[in-house]
PDB file of C-alpha atoms in Angstrom:
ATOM      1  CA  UNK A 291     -36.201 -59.120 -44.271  1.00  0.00           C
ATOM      2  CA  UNK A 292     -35.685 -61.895 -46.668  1.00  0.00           C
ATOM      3  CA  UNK A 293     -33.096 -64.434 -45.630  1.00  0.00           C
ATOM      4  CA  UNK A 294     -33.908 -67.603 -47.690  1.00  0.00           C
ATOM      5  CA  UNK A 295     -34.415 -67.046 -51.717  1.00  0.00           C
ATOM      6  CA  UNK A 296     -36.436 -70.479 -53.339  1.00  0.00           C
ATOM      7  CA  UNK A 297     -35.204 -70.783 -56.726  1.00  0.00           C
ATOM      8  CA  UNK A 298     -36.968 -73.709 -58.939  1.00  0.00           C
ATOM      9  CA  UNK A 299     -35.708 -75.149 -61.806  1.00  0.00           C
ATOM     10  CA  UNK A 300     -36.602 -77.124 -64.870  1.00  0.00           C
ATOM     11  CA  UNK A 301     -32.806 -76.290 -66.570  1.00  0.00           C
ATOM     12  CA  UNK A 302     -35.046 -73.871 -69.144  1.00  0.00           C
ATOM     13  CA  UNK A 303     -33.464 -70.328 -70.491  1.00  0.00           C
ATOM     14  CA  UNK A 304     -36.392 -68.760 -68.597  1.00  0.00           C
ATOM     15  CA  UNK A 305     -35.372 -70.662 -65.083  1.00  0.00           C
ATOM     16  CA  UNK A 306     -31.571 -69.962 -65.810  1.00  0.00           C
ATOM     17  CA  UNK A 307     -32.544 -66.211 -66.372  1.00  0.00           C
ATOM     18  CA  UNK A 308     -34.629 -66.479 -62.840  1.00  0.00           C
ATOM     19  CA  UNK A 309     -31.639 -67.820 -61.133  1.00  0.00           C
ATOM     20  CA  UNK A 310     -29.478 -65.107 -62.016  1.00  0.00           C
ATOM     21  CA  UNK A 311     -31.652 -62.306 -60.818  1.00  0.00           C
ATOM     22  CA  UNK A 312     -32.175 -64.741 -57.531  1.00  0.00           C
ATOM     23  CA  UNK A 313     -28.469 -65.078 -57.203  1.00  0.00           C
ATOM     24  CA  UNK A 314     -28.423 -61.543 -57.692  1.00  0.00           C
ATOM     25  CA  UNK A 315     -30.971 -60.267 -55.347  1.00  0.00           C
ATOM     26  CA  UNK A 316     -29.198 -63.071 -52.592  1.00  0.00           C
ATOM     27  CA  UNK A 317     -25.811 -61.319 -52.865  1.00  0.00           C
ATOM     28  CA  UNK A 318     -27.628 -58.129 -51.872  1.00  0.00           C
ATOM     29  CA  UNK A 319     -29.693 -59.204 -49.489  1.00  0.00           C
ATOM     30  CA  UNK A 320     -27.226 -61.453 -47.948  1.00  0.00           C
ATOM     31  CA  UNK A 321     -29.399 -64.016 -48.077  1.00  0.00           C
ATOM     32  CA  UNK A 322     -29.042 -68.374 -48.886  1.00  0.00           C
ATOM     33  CA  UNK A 323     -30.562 -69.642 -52.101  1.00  0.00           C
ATOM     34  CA  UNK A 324     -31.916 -72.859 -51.746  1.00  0.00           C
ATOM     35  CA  UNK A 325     -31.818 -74.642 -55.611  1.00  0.00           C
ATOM     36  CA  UNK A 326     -34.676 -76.808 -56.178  1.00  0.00           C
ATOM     37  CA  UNK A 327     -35.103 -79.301 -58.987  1.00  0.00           C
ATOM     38  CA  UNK A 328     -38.111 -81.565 -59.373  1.00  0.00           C
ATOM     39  CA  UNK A 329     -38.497 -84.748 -61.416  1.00  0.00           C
ATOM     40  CA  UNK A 330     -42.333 -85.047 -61.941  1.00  0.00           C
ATOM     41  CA  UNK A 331     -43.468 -87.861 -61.436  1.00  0.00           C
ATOM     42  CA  UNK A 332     -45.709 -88.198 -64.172  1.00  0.00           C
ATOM     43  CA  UNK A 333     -42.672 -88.855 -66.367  1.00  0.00           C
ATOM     44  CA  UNK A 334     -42.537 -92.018 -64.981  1.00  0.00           C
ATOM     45  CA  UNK A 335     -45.940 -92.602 -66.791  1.00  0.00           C
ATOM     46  CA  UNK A 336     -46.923 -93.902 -70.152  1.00  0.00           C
ATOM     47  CA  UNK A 337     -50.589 -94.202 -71.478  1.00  0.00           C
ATOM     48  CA  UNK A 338     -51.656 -94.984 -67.604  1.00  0.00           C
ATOM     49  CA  UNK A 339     -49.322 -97.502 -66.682  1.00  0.00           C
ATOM     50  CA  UNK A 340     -45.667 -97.010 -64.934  1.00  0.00           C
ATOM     51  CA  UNK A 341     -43.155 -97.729 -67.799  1.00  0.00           C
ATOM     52  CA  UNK A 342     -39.453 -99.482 -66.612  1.00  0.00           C
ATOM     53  CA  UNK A 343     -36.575 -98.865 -68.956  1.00  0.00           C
ATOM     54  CA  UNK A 344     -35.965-102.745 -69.800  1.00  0.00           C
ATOM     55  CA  UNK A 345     -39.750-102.486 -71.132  1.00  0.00           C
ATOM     56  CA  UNK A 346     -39.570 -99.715 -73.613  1.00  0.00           C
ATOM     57  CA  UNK A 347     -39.103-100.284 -77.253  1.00  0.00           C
ATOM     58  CA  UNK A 348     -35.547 -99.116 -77.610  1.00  0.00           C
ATOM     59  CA  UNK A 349     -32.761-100.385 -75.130  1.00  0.00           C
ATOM     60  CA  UNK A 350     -31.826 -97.814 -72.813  1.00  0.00           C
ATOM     61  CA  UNK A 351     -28.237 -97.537 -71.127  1.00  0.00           C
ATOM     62  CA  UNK A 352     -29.737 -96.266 -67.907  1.00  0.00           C
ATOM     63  CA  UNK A 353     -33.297 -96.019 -65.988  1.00  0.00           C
ATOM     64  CA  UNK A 354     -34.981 -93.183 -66.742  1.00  0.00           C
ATOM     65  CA  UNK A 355     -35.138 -92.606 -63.347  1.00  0.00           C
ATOM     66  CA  UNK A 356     -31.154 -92.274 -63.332  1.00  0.00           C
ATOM     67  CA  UNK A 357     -31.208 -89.832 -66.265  1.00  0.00           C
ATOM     68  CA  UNK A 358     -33.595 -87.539 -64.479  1.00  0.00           C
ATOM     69  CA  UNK A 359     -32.498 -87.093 -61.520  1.00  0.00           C
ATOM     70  CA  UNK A 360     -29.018 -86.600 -63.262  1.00  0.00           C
ATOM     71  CA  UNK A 361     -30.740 -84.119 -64.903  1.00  0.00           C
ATOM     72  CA  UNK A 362     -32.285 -82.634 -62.201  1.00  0.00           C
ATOM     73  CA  UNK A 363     -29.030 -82.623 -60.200  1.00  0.00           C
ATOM     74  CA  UNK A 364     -27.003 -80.686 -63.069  1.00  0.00           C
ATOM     75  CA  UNK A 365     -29.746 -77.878 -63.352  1.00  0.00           C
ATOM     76  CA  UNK A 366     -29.459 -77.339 -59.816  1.00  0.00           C
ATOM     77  CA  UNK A 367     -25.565 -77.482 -59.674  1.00  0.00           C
ATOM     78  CA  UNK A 368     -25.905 -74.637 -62.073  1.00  0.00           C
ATOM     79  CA  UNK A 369     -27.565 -72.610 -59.651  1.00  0.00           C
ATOM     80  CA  UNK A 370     -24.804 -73.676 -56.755  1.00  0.00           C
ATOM     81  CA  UNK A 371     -22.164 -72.764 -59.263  1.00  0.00           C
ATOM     82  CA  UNK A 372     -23.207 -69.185 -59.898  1.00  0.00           C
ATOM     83  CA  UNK A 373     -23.817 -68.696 -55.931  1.00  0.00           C
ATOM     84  CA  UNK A 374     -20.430 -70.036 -54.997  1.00  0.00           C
ATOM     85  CA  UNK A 375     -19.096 -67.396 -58.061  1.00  0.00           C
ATOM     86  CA  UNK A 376     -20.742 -64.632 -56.148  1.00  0.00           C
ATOM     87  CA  UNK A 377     -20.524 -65.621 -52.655  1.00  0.00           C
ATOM     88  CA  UNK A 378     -24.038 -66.586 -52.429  1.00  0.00           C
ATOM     89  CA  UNK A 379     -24.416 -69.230 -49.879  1.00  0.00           C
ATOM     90  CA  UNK A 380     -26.674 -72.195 -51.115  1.00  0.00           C
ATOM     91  CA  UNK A 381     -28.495 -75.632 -50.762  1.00  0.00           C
ATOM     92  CA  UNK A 382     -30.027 -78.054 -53.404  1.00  0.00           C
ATOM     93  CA  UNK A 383     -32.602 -79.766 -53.231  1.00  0.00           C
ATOM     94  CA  UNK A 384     -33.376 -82.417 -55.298  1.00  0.00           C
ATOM     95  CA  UNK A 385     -37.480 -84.356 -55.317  1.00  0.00           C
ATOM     96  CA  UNK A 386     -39.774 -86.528 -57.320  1.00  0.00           C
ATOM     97  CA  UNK A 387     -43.554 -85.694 -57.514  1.00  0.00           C
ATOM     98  CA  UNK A 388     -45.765 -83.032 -58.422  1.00  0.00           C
ATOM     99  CA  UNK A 389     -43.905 -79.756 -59.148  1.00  0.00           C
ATOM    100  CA  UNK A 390     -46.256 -77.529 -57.656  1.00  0.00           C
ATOM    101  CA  UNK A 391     -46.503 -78.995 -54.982  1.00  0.00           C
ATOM    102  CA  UNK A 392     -43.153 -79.879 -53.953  1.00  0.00           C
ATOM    103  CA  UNK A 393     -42.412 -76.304 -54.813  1.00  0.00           C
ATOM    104  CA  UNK A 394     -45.215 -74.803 -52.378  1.00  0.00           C
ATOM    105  CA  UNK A 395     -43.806 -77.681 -50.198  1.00  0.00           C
ATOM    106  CA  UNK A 396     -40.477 -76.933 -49.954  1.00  0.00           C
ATOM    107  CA  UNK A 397     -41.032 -73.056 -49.832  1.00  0.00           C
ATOM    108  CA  UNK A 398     -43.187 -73.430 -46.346  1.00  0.00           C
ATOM    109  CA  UNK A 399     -40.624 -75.999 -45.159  1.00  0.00           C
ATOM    110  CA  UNK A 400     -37.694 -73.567 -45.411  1.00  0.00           C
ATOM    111  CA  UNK A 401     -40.028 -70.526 -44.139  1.00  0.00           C
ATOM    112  CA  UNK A 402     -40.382 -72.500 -40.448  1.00  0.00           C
ATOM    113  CA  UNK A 403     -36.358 -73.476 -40.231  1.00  0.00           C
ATOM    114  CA  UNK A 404     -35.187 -69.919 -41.499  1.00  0.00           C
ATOM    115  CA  UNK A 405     -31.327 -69.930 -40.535  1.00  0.00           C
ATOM    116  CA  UNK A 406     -31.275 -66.278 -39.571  1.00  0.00           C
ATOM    117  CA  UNK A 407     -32.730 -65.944 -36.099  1.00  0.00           C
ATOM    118  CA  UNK A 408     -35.660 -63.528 -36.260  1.00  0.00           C
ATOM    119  CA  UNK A 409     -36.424 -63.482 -40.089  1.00  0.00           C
ATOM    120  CA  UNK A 410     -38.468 -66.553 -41.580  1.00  0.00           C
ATOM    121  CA  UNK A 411     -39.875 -64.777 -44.929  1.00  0.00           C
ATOM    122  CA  UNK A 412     -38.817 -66.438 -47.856  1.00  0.00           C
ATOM    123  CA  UNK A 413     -39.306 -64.892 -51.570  1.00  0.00           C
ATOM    124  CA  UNK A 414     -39.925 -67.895 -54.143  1.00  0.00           C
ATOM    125  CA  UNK A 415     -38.875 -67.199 -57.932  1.00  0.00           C
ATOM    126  CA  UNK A 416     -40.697 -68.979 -60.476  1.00  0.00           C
ATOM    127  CA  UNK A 417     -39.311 -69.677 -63.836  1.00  0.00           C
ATOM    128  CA  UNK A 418     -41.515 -69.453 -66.944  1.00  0.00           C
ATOM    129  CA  UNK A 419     -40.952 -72.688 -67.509  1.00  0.00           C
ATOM    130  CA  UNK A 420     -44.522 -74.754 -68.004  1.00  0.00           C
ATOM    131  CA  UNK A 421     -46.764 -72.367 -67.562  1.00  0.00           C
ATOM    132  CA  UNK A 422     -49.146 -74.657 -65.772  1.00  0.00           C
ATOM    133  CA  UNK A 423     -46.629 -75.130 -63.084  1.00  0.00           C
ATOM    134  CA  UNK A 424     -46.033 -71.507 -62.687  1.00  0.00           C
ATOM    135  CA  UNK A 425     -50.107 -70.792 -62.560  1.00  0.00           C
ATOM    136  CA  UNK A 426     -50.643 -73.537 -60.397  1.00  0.00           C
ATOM    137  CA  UNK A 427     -47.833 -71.707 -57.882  1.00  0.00           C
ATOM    138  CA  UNK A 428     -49.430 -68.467 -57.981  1.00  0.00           C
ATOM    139  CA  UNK A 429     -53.102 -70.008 -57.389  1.00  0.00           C
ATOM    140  CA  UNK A 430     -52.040 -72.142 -54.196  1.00  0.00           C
ATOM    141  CA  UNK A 431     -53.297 -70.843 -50.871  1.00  0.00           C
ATOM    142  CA  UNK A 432     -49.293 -70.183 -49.547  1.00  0.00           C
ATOM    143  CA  UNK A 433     -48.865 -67.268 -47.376  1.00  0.00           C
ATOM    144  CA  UNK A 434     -44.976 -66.979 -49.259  1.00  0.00           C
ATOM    145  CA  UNK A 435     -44.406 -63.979 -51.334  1.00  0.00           C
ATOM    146  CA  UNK A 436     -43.824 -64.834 -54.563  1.00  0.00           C
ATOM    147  CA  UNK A 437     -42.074 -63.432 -57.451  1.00  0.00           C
ATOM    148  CA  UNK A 438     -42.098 -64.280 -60.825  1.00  0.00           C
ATOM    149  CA  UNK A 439     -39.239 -63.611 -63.918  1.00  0.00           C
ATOM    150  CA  UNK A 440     -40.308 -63.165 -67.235  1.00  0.00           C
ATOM    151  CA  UNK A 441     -38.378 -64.420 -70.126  1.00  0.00           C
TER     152      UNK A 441
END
């Protein structure tokens, strides 16, 4: 039985259509979605040195560091909008480093604290998003079923 439902997001079409079918799938499984958003950390990067906002060419308003994880934080408030619409309940999750990773991460972290006694399977959806990031998912030695949405 699935009981926890791993939905990444980059804020794409493709992860917005993956959502829906994971918000779906949750309502009928009566299972939690747990909405994950992570700021790569290699945006913090810029020809192999770390980049601060008061640096850059153009005057920014706000660290980049602010705008992403604003970013990040509205693309999974999406997700905990359309569970609370259908009942779904949910949990975001916000991180900075390397997607796949924190997405393999996160997945095997909410398989060992399942919140339904009994039932610690987890089903991940992917977007399409970079398709490096969904390959490098696939590819990773995680016992998690995984399943991924097409656009």
């Amino acid at each position: 039985m699935i009981s926890k439902i791993l939905v990444p997001t980059d804020g794409s079409k493709a992860a917005q259509k993956a959502a829906k079918y994971a918000v779906d799938l949750a309502k009928q499984l009566k299972a939690s979605v747990i909405a994950l958003s992570v700021i790569d950390q290699r945006s913090f990067i810029f020809m192999g040195q770390p980049v601060a906002a008061g640096e850059t060419t153009r005057h920014t308003i706000e660290p980049i560091e602010d705008y992403l994880k604003e970013a990040a934080e509205g693309y999974a408030g999406e997700i905990k909008k359309l569970c609370d619409k259908n009942g779904v309940q949910s949990k975001l999750v916000i991180t900075t480093g390397h997607p796949v990773e924190d997405i393999v991460k996160e997945a095997e972290k909410a398989k060992g604290k399942s919140h339904y006694h009994g039932f610690s399977r987890e089903e991940r959806f992917i977007s399409s998003g970079p398709r490096s990031v969904t390959y490098g998912v696939i590819h990773k030695d995680a016992k998690i079923p995984v399943l991924i949405v097409r656009r």
